[in-house]
Coordinates of C-alpha atoms in Angstrom, one line a residue:
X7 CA -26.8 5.2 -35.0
X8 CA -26.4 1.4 -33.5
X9 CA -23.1 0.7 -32.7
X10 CA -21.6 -2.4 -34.9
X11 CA -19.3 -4.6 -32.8
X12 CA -15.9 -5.0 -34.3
X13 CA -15.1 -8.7 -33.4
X14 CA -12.7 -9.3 -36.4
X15 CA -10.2 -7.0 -35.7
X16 CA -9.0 -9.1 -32.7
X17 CA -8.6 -12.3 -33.9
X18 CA -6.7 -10.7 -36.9
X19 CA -4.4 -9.1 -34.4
X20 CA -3.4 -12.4 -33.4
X21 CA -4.9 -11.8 -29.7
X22 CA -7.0 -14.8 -29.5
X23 CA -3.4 -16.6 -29.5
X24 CA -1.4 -17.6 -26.6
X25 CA 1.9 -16.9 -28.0
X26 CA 1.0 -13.4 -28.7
X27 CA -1.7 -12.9 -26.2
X28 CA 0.1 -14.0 -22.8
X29 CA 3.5 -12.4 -23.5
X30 CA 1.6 -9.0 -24.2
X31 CA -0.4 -9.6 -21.2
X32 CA 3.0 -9.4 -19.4
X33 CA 4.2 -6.4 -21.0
X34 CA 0.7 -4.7 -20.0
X35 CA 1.4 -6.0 -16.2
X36 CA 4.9 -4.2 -16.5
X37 CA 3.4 -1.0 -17.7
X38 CA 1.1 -1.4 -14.8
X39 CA 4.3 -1.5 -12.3
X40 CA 5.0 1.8 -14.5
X41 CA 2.3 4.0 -12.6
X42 CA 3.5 3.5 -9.6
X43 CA 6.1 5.8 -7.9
X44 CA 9.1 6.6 -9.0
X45 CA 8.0 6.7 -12.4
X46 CA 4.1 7.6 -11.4
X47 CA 2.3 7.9 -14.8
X48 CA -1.1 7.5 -13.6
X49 CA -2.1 7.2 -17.0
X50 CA -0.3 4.6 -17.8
X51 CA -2.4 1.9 -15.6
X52 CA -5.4 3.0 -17.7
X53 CA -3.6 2.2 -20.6
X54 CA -2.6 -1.2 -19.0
X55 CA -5.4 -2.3 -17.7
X56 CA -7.4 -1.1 -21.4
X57 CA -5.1 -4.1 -22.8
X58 CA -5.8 -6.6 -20.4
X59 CA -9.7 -5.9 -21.2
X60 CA -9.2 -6.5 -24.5
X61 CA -7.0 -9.8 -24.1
X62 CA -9.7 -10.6 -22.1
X63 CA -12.4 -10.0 -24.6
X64 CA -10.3 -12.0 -27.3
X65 CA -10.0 -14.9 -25.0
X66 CA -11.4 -18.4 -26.3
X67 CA -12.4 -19.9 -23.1
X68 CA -11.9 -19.4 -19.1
X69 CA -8.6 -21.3 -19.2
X70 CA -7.6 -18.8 -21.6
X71 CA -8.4 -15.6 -19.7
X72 CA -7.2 -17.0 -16.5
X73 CA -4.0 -17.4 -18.1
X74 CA -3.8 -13.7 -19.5
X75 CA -4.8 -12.2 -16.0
X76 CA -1.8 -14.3 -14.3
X77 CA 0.6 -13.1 -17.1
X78 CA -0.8 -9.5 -16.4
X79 CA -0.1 -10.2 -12.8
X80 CA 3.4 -11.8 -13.2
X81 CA 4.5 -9.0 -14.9
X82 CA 3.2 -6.5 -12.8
X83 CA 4.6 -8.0 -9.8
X84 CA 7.6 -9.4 -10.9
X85 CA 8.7 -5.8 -12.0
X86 CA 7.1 -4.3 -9.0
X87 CA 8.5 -6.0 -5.7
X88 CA 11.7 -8.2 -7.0
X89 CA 13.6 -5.5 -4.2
X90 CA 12.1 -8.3 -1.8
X91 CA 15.4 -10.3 -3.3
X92 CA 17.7 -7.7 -1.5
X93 CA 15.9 -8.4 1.7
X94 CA 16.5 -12.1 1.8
X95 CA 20.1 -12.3 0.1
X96 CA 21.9 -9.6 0.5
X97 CA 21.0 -8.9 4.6
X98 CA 19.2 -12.4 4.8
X99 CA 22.0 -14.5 3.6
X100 CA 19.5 -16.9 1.4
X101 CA 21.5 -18.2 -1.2
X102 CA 20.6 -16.0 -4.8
X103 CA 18.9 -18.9 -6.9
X104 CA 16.6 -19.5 -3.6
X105 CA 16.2 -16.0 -2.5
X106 CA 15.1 -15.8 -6.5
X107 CA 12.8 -18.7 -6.2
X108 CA 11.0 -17.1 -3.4
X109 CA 10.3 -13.6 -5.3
X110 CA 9.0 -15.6 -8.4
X111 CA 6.9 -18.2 -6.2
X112 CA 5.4 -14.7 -3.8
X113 CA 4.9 -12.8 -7.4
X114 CA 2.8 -16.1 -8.5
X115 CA 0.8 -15.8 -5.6
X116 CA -0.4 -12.6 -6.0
X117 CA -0.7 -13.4 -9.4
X118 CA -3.9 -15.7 -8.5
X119 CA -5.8 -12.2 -7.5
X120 CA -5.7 -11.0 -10.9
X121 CA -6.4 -14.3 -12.2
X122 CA -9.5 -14.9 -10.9
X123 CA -10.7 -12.2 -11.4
X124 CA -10.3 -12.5 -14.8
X125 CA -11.2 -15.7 -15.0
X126 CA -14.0 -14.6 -13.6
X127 CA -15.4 -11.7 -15.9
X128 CA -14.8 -13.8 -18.9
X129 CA -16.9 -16.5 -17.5
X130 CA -19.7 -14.0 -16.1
X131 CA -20.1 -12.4 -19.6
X132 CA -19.4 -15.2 -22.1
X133 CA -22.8 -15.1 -23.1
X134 CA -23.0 -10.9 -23.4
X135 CA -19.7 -10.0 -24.1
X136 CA -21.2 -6.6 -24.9
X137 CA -23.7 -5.7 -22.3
X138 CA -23.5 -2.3 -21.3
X139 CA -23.0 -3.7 -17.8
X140 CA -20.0 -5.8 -18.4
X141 CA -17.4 -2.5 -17.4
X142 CA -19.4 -2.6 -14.2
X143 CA -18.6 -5.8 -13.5
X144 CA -15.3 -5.6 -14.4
X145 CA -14.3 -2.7 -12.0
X146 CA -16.3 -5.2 -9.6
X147 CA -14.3 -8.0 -9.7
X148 CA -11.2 -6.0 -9.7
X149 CA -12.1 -4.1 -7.3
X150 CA -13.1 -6.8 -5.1
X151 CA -9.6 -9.0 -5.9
X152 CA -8.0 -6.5 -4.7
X153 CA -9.6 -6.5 -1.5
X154 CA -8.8 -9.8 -1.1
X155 CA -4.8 -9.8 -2.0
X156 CA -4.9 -7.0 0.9
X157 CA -6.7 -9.3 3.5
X158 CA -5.9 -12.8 3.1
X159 CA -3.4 -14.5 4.7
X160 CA -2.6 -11.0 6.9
X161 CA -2.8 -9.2 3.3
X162 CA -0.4 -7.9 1.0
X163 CA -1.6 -4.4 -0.4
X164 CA 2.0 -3.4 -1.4
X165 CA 1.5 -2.3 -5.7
X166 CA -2.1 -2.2 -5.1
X167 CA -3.5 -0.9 -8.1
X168 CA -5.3 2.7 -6.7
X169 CA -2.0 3.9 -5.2
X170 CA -1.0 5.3 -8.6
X171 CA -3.4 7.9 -8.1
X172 CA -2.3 9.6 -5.5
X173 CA -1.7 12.4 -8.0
X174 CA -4.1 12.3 -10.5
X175 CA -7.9 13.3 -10.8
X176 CA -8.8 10.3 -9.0
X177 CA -7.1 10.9 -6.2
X178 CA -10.0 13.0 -5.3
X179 CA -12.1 10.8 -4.6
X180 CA -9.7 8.9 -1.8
X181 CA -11.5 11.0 1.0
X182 CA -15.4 9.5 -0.1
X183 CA -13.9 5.8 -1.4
X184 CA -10.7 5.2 -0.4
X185 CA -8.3 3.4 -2.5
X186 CA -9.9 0.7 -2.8
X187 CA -12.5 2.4 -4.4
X188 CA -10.1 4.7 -6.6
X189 CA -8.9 0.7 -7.8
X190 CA -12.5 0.2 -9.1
X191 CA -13.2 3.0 -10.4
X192 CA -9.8 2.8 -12.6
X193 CA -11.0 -0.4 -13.6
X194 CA -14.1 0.5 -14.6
X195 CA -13.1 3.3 -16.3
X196 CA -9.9 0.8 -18.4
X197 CA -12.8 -1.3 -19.4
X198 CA -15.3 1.6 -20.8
X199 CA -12.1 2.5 -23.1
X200 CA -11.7 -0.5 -23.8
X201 CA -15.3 -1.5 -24.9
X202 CA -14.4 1.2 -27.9
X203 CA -12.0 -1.1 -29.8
X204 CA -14.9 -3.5 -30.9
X205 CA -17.5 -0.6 -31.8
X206 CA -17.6 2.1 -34.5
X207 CA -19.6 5.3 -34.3
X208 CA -21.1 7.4 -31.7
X209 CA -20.7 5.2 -28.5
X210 CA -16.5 5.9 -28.9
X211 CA -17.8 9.5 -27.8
X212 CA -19.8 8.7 -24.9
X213 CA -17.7 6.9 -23.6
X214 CA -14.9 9.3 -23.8
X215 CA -17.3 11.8 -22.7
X216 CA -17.8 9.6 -19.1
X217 CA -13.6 9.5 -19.3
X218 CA -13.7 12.7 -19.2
X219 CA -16.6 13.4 -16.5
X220 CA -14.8 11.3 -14.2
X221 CA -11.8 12.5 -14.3
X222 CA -13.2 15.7 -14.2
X223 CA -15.0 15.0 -11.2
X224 CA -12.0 13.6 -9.7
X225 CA -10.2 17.4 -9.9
X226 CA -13.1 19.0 -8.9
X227 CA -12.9 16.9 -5.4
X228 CA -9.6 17.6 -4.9
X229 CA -10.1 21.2 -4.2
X230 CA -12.7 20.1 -1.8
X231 CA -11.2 20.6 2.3
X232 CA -13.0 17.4 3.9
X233 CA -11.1 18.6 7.3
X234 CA -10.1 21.5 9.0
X235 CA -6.9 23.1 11.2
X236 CA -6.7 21.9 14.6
X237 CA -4.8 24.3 16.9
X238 CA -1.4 25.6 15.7
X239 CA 1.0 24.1 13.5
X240 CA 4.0 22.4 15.5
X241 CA 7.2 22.6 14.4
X242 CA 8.6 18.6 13.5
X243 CA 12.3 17.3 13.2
X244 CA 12.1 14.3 11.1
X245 CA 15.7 12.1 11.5
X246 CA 17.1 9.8 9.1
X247 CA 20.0 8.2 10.4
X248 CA 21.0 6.3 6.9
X249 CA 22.9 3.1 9.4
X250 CA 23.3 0.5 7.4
X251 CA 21.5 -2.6 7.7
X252 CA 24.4 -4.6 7.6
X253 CA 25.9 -3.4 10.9
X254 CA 22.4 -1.9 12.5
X255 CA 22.1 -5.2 15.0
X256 CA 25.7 -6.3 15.7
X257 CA 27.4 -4.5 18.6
X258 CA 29.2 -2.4 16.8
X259 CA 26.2 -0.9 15.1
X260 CA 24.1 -0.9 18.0
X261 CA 26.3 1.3 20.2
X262 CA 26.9 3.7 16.8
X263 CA 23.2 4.2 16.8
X264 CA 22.5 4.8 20.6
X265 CA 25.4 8.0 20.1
X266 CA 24.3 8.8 16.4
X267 CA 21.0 9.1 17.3
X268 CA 21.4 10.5 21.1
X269 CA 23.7 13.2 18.8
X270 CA 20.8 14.1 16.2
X271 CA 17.9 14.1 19.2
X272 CA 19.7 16.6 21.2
X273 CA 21.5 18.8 18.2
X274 CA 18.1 21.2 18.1
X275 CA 14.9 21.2 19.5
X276 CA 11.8 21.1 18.5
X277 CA 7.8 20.7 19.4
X278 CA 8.3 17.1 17.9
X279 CA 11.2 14.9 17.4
X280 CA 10.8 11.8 15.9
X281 CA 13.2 8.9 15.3
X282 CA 13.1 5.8 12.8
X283 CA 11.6 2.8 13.4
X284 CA 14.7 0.7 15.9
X285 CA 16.3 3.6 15.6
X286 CA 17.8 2.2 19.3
X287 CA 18.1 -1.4 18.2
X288 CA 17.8 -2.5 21.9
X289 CA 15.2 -3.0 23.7
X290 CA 13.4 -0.3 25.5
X291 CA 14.2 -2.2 29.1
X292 CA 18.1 -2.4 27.8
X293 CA 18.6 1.6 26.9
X294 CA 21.6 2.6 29.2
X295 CA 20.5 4.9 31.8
X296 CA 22.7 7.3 31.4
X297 CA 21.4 7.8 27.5
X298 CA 17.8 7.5 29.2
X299 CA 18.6 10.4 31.9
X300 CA 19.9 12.7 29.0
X301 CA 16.8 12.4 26.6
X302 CA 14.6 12.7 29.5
X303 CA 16.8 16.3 30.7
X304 CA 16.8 17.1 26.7
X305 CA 13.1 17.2 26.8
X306 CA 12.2 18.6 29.9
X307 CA 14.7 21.7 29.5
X308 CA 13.6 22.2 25.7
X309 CA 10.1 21.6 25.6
X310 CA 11.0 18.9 22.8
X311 CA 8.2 15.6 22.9
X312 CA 10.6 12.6 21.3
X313 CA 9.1 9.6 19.9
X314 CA 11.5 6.7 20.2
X315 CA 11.4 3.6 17.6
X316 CA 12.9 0.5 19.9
X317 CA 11.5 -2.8 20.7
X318 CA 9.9 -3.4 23.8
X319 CA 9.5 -6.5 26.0
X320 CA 6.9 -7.2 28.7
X321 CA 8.4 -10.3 29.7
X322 CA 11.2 -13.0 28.3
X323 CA 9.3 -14.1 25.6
X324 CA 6.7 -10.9 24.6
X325 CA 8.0 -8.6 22.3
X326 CA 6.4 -5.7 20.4
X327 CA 7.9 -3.5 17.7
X328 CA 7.0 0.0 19.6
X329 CA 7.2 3.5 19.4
X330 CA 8.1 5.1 23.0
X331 CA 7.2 9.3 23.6
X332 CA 9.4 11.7 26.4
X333 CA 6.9 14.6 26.7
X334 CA 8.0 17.5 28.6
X335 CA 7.5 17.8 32.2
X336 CA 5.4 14.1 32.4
X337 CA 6.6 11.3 34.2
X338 CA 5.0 8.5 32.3
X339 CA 6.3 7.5 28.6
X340 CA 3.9 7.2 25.7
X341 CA 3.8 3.6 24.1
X342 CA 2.3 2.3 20.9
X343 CA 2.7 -0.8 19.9
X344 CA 2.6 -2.2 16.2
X345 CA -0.7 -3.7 15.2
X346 CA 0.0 -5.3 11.9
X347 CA 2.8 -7.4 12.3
X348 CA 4.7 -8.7 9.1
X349 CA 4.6 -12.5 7.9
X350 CA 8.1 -13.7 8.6
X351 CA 9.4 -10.5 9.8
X352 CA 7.6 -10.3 12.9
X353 CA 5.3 -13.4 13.2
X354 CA 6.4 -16.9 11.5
X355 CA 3.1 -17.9 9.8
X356 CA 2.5 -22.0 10.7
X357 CA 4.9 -24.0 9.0
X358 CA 7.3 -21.8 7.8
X359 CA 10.2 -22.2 10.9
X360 CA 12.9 -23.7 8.7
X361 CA 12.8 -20.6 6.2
X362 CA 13.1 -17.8 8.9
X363 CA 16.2 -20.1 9.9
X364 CA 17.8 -20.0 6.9
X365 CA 18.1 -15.8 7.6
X366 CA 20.2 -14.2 9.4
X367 CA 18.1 -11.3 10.6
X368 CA 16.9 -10.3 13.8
X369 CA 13.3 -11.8 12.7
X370 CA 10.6 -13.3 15.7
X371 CA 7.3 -13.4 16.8
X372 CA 6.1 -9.9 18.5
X373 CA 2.9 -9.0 20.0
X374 CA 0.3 -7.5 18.2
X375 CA -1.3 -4.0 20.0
X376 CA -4.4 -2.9 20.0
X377 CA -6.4 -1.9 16.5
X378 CA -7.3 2.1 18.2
X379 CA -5.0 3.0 20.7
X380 CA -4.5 6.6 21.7
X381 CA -2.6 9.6 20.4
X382 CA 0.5 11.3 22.2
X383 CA -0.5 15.0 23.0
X384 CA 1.7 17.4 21.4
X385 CA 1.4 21.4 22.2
X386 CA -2.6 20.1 21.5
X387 CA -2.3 18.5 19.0
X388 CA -2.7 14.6 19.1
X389 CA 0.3 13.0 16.9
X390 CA -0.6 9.1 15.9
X391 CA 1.9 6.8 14.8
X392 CA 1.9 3.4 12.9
X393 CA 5.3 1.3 11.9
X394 CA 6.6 0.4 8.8
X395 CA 4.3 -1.5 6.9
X396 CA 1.0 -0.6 8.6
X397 CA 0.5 2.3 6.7
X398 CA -0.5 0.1 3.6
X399 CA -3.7 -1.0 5.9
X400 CA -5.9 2.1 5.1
X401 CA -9.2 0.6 6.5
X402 CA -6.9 0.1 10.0
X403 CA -5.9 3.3 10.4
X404 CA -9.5 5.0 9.6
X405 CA -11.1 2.4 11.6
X406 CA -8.5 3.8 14.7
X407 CA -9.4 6.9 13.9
X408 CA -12.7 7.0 14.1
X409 CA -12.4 4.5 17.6
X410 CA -10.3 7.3 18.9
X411 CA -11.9 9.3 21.6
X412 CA -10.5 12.1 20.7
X413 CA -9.0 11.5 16.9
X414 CA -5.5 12.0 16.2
X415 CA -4.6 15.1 14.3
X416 CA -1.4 14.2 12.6
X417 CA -0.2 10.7 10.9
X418 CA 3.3 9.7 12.0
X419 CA 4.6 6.7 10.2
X420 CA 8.3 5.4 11.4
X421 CA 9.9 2.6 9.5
X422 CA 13.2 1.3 8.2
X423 CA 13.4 0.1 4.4
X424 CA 17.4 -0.5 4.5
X425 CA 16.5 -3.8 4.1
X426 CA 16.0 -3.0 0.5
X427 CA 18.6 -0.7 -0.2
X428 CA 18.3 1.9 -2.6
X429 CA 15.2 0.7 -4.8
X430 CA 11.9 1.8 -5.7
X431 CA 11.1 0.2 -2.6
X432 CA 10.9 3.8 -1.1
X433 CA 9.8 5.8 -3.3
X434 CA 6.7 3.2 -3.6
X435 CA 6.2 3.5 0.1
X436 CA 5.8 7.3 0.0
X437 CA 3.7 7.1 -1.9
X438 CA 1.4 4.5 -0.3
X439 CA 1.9 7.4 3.0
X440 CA 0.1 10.4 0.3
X441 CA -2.8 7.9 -0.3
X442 CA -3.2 7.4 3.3
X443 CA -3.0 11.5 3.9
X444 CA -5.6 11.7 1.5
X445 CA -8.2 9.0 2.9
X446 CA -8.2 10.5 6.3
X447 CA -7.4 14.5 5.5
X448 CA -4.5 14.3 7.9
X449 CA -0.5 15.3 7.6
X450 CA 1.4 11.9 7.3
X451 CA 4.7 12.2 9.0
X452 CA 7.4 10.0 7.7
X453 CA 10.5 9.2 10.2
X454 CA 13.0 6.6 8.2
X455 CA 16.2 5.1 8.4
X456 CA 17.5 5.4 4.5
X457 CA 14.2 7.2 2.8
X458 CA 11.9 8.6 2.3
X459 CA 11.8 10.8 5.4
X460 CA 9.0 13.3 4.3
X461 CA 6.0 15.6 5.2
X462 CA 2.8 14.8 3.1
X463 CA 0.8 17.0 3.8
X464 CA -3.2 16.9 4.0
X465 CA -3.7 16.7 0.7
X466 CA -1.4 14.2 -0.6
X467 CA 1.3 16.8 -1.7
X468 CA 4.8 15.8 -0.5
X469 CA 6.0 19.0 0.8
X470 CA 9.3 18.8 1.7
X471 CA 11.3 15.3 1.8
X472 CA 15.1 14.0 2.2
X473 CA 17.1 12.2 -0.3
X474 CA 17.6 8.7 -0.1
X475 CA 20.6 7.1 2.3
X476 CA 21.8 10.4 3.7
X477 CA 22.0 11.5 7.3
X478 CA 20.1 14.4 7.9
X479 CA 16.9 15.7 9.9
X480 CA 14.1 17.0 7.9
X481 CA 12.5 20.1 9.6
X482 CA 9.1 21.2 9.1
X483 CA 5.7 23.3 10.4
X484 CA 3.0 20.6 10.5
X485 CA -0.6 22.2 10.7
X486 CA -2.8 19.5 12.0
X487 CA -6.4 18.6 10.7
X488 CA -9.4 17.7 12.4
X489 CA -13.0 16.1 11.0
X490 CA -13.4 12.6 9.6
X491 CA -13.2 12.1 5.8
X492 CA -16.7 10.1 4.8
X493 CA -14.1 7.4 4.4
X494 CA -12.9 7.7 7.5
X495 CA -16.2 7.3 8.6
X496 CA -17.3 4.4 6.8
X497 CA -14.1 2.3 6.0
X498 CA -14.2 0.0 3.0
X499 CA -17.8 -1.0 3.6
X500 CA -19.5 0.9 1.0
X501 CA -17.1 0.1 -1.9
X502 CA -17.2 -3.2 -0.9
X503 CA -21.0 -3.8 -0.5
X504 CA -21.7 -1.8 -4.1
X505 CA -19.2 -4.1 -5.3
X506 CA -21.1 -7.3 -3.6
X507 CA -24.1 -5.8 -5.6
X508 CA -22.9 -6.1 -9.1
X509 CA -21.6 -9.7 -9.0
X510 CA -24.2 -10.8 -7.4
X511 CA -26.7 -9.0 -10.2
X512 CA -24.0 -10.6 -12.9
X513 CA -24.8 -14.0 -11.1
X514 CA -28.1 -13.9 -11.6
X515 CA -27.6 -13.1 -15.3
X516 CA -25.5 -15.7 -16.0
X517 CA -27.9 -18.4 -13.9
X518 CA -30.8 -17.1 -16.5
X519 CA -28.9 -17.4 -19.1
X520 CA -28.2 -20.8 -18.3
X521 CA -31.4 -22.1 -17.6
X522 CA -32.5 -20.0 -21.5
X523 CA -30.0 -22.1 -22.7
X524 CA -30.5 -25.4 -21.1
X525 CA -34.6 -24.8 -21.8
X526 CA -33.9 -24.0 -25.8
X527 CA -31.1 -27.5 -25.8

């Protein structure tokens, strides 16, 4: 039977209007925020991005839809990352109506992602709103905006919409596509479902069928081992120190952590012992030699390797936000160096002097390191870290991994969220650390100051974690994995070339169509 479109029910829904469509676009962008950890119903961004689809389809013109994807977007965002507020006022000391201003003018920005790509799928099918390839190209677009939001400007991936994933069926397919892919393929999969509220019949039931094959498929990958052990498992002590962020960089803070974290080091040892990120808020050249002497003794007498979050300076004016590793028996210390520096954190992007003045944080320009540098050898089995926020960067760390000469067994990530007090903050970054477990079929390690300090293991499960802002070390086994994951392998290259492939095929329908039109007029 030939499915009948159903074009009436829309405008009869009032969704062709912008004082019912926008608003709902917003509440969709808010259930969007809802898939992401804490809450992390996965299903719920299906659901979400189902009703942007059909705003979309209901739109009048390009202005129209462009509008309903920034709504979506504002929403999304605005419920998503307004913790950034606690950041700037509260430990910043921005005034509240401008450290509000800045979270509403950043969610606008990354509002223009979804936007345009919205924008653009409405303009692409205007002329076959209901060719079968229209999903496609929605789930290419997305796909592709997302892409962008995550590499422009030094990228902002944080919310990015495959995270929510991490576990549902298509997490499996993180290993083979990453997340961006796991994006696209939600997206493609929103705008299939959504493609059955304007037909009747037996095309609701293939399309549900594909649902269902997908996610399917998605399960069926995740019992899939892309890596194997490596060696024995090591036994990890993960500390949280919970020092507040208020105190962390005055004196009195800074000589509380040296002792609180000297005490915590030494209190037990282990194969690995891993701090926060500035867990010594001092530079590495100012750590009192006495405190040096004793972690050094600590670790030669226990067998303990420590990796140290401090800053370190290789002259008056270069900086780098490190991570510093005491193996047993070797002279030398380990040192990585942060690649992905944070805008107006750790680099002041051009122009922008006057509003990193206005706080009063510790904030600079560091150093970048270098995009693959080496693991630290522990017991055999090579530990990697990465700071804070580069752990969003997935296409980094597999591109590091597979420049490695010998790739790193183990994920460490060290950071510091006090900065955002007790918000969904963590919980969201945890969650970004499973999807990066899952991409490369490695342990991720997380080291932090207030939460969450965790083991993920290979396969995205979060094994064994602390609660938020207590003091406490976390210890664990840690079986490390060797093997690159196809994604690993190949990066974002294929996902991004397959997505390159459908607009461009979309282009070329729309220029025929065009020139149809322009040889009927």
């Amino acid at each position: 039977m030939t499915a009948t479109p159903l074009t009436a029910p829309l405008p009869a829904l009032g969704l062709t209007h912008p004082r019912r469509a926008l608003p709902l676009a917003a509440v969709f962008g808010v259930m969007q925020t809802q898939s992401f950890a804490p809450t992390g119903w996965w299903w719920m961004q299906l659901l979400a991005l189902t009703g942007l689809v059909v705003l979309l389809r209901a739109s009048r013109s390009t202005r129209m839809a462009a509008l309903t994807g920034a709504m979506f977007g504002l929403g999304w965002f605005l419920s998503g990352i307004w913790w950034l507020y606690i950041s700037m006022h509260t430990y910043g000391g921005m005034p509240a109506w401008m450290a509000a201003l800045a979270v509403v003018l950043f969610s606008l920005y990354l509002s223009l992602y979804p936007m345009l790509a919205s924008a653009a799928w409405y303009r692409l099918t205007r002329h076959a709103p209901d060719a079968r390839w229209t999903p496609l190209l929605f789930a290419a677009l997305w796909l592709l905006s997302e892409w962008l939001r995550g590499v422009v400007f030094t990228g902002f991936p944080w919310l990015a919409s495959g995270y929510p994933h991490t576990t549902g069926p298509l997490g499996g397919y993180a290993p083979l596509v990453g997340m961006y892919g796991i994006a696209g393929l939600a997206a493609l999969m929103a705008a299939v479902i959504a493609r059955a509220t304007w037909y009747r019949t037996g095309s609701v039931l293939r399309r549900a069928l594909l649902v269902a094959v997908v996610l399917g498929a998605g399960w069926g990958l995740r019992q899939i081992p892309w890596t194997e052990p490596a060696g024995k498992p090591i036994a990890v002590r993960l500390l949280q120190g919970n020092v507040p962020q208020n105190i962390k960089f005055e004196p009195v803070g800074v000589e509380a952590s040296l002792d609180l974290y000297r005490d915590m080091i030494t209190a037990a040892p282990a194969d690995l012992i891993v701090t926060p990120e500035t867990a010594f808020p001092i530079l590495v050249q100012q750590m009192p030699e006495p405190l040096a002497h004793e972690l050094r003794t600590f670790a030669d007498t226990s067998g303990s390797t420590l990796l140290l979050g401090m800053a370190g300076a290789d002259s008056p004016v270069d900086f780098t936000n490190s991570v510093f590793g005491v193996s047993p028996g070797v002279a030398g210390v380990y040192r990585y160096d942060k690649h992905h520096l944070v805008p107006f954190g750790e680099f002041i992007p051009f122009g922008f002097r006057w509003f990193v003045d206005m706080m009063h944080m510790p904030l600079g320009d560091f150093r970048r390191g270098g995009p693959a540098q080496p693991a630290l050898d522990v017991r055999g089995v090579r530990v990697a870290p990465n700071v804070c926020y580069e752990d969003l960067f997935g296409e980094e760390i597999a591109l590091s991994l597979r420049h490695q000469p010998q790739p790193a067994n183990v994920l460490v990530n060290v950071t510091n969220l006090a900065w955002f007090g007790d918000t969904i903050a963590l919980d969201q970054h945890l969650q970004i650390s499973q999807m990066r477990a899952l991409e490369s079929g490695r342990p991720m390690l997380r080291a932090t100051n207030t939460g969450a300090t965790a083991l993920v293991t290979a396969d995205g499960t979060i094994a064994a974690r602390l609660p938020h802002l207590t003091r406490d070390a976390l210890t664990v086994q840690v079986q490390g994995m060797q093997g690159l994951t196809p994604y690993v392998r190949t990066g974002n290259s294929v996902v991004l070339g397959a997505a390159l492939l459908v607009l461009l095929g979309a282009l070329g329908h729309a220029l025929r169509n065009s020139r149809d039109g322009a040889k009927n007029r």
